[in-house]
Short mmCIF file of N, CA and C in Angstrom, two decimals:
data_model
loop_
_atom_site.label_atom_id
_atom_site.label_comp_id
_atom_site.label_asym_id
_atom_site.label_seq_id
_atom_site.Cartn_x
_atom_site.Cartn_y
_atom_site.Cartn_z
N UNK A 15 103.84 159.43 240.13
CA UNK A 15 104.50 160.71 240.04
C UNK A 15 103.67 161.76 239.32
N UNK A 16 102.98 161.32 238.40
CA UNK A 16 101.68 162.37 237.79
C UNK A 16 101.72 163.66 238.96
N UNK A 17 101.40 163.32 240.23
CA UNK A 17 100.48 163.96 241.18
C UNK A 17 101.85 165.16 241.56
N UNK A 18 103.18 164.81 240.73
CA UNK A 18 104.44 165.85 241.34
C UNK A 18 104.35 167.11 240.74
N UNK A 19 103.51 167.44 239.30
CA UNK A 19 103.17 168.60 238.37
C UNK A 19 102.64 169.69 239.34
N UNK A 20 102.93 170.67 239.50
CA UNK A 20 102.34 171.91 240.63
C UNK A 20 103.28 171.72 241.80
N UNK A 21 103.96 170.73 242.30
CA UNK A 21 104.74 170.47 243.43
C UNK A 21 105.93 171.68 243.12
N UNK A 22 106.19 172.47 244.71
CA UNK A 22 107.15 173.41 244.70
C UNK A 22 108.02 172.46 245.49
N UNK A 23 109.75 173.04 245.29
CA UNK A 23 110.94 172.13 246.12
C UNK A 23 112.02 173.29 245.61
N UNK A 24 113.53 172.45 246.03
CA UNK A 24 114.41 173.49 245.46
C UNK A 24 115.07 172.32 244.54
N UNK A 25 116.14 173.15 244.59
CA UNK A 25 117.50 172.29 244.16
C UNK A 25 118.45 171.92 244.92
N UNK A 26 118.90 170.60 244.83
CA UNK A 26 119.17 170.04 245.60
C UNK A 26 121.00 169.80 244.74
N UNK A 27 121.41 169.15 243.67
CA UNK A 27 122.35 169.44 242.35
C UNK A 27 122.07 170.07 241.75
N UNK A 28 122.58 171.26 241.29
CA UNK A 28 122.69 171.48 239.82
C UNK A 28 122.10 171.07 238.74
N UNK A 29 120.94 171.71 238.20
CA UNK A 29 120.60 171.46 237.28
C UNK A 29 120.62 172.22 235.61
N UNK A 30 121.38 171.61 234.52
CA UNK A 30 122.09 171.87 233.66
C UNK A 30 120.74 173.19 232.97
N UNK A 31 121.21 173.51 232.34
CA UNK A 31 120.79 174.75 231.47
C UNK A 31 120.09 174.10 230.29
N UNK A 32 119.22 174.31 229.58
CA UNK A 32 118.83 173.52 228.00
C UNK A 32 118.81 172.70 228.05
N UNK A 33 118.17 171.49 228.91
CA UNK A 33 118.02 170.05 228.96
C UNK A 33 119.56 169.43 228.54
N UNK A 34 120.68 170.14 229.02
CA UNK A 34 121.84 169.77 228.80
C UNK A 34 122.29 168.54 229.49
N UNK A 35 121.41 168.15 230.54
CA UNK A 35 122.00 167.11 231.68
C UNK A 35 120.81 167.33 232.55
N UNK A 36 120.90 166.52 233.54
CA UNK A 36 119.79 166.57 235.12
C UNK A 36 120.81 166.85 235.78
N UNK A 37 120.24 167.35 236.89
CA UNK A 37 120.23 167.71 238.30
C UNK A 37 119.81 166.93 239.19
N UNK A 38 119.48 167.04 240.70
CA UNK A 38 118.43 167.09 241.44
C UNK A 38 118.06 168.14 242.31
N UNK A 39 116.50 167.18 242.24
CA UNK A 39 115.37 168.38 242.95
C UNK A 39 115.13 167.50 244.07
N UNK A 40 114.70 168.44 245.29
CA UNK A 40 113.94 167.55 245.99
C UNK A 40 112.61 168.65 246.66
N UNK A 41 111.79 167.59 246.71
CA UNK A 41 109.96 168.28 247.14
C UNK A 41 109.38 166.99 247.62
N UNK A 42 107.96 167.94 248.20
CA UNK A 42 107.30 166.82 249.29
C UNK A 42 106.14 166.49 248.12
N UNK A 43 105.93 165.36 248.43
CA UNK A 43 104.93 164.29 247.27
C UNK A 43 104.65 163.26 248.25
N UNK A 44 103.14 163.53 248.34
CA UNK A 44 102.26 162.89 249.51
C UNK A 44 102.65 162.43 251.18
N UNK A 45 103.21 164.12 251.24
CA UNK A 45 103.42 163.87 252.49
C UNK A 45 104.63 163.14 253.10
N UNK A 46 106.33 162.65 251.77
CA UNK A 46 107.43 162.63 252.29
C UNK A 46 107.95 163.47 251.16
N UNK A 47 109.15 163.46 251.70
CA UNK A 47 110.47 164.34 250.71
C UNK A 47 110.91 163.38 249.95
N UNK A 48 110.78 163.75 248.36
CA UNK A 48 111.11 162.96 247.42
C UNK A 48 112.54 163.42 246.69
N UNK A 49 113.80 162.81 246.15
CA UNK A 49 114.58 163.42 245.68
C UNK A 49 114.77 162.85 244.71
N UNK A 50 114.58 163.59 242.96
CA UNK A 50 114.10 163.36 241.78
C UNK A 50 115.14 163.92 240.80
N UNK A 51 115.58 162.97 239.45
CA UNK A 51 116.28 163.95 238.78
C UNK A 51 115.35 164.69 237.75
N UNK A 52 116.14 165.93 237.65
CA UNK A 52 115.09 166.87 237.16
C UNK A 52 116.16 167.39 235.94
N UNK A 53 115.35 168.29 234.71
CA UNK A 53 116.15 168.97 233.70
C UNK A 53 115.26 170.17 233.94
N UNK A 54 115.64 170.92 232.66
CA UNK A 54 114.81 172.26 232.62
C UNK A 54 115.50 172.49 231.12
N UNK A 55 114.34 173.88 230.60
CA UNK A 55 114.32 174.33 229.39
C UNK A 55 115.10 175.89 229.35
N UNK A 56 115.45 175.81 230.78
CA UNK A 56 115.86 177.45 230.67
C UNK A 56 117.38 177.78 230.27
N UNK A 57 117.50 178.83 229.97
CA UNK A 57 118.68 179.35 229.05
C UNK A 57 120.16 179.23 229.88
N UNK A 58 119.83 179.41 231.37
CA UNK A 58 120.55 179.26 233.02
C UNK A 58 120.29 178.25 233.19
N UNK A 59 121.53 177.70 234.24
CA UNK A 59 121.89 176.60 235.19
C UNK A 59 120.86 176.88 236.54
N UNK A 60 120.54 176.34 236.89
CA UNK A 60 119.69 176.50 238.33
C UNK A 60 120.46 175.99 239.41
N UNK A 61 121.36 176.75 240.24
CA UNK A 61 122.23 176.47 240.73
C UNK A 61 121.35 175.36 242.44
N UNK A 62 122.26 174.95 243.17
CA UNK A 62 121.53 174.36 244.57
C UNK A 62 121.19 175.69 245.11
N UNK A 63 120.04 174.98 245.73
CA UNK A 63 118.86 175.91 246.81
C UNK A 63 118.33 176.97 245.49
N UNK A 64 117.88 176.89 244.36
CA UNK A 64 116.85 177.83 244.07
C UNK A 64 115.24 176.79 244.01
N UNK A 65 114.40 177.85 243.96
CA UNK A 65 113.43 177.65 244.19
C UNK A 65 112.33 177.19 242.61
N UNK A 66 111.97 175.54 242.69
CA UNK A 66 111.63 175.67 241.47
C UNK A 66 110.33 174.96 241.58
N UNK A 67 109.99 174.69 240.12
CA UNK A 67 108.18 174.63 240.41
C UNK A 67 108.26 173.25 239.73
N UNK A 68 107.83 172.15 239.11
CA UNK A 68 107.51 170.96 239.16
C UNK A 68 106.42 170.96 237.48
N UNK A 69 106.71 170.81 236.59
CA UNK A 69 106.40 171.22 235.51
C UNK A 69 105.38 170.39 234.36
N UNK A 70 106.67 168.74 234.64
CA UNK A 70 106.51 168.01 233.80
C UNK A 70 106.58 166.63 234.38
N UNK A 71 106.49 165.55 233.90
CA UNK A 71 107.38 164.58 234.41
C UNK A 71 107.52 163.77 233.16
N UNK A 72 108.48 163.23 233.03
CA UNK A 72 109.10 162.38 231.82
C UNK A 72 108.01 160.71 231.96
N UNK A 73 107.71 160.03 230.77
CA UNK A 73 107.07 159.43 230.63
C UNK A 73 108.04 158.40 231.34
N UNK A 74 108.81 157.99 231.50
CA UNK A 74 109.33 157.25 232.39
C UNK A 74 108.99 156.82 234.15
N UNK A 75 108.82 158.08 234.54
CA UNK A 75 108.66 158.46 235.53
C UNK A 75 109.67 158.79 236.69
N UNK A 76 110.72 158.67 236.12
CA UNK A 76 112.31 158.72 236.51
C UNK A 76 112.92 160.43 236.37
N UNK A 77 112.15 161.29 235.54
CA UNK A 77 113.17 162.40 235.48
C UNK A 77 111.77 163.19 235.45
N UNK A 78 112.07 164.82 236.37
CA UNK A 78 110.87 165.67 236.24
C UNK A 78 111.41 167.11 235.44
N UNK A 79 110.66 167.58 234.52
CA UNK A 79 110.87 168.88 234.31
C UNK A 79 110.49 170.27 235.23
N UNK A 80 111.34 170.94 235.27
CA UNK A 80 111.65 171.58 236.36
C UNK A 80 111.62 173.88 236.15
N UNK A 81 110.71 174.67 236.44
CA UNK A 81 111.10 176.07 236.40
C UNK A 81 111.31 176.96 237.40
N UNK A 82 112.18 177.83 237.55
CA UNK A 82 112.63 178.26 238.65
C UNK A 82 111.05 179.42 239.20
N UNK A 83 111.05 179.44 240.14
CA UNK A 83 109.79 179.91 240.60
C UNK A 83 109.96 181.23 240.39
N UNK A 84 110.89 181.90 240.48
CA UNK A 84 110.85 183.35 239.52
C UNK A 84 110.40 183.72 238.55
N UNK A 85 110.67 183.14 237.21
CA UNK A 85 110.36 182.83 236.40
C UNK A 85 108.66 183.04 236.53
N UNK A 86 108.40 182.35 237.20
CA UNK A 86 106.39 182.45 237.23
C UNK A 86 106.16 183.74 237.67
N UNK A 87 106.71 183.93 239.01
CA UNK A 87 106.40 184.82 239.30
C UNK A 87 106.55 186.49 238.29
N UNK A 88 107.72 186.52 237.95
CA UNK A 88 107.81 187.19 236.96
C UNK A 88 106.74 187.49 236.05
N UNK A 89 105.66 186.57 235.75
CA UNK A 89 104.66 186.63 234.74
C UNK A 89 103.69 186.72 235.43
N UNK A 90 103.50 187.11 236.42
CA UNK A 90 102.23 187.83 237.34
C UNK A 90 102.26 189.07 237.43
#
C-alpha cells in the first residue's frame, strides 16, 4: 500500500471530520479499484463522491489518510 500516497479516488462513505472515525475511499492502485478505510485531519466531513488525494497510510496498512483535492488545489 506504500505505492497508494499521491493516488487520487473519491469517497465512497463518509468520512468523519478530525480523525473522528473512517470512512471509505475508493482509487485505482496498480491498475484495480481498491476500496480502503480512510480518516482525515480536516475540520469537515467529506461527504460521498468528493474528490480526495491519498496522503498517508497507517502503519498497519489497513486505514489511509485522506485530503479533499480542493484543499490542494486551493494552495496553488
Amino acid at each position: 500500500l506504500a505505492n497508494a500516497v499521491g493516488a487520487s479516488g473519491k469517497v465512497y462513505l463518509t468520512v468523519p471530520a478530525g480523525q473522528a472515525g473512517t470512512g471509505i475511499v475508493q482509487f485505482e492502485l496498480q491498475g484495480r479499484t481498491v476500496e480502503l478505510r480512510a480518516v482525515t485531519r480536516e475540520s469537515a466531513e467529506l461527504p460521498t463522491g468528493t474528490a480526495v488525494l491519498v496522503v498517508a497510510v497507517d502503519p498497519t496498512g489497513e486505514t489511509v489518510e485522506v485530503v479533499p483535492t480542493s484543499s490542494i488545489e486551493a494552495l496553488s
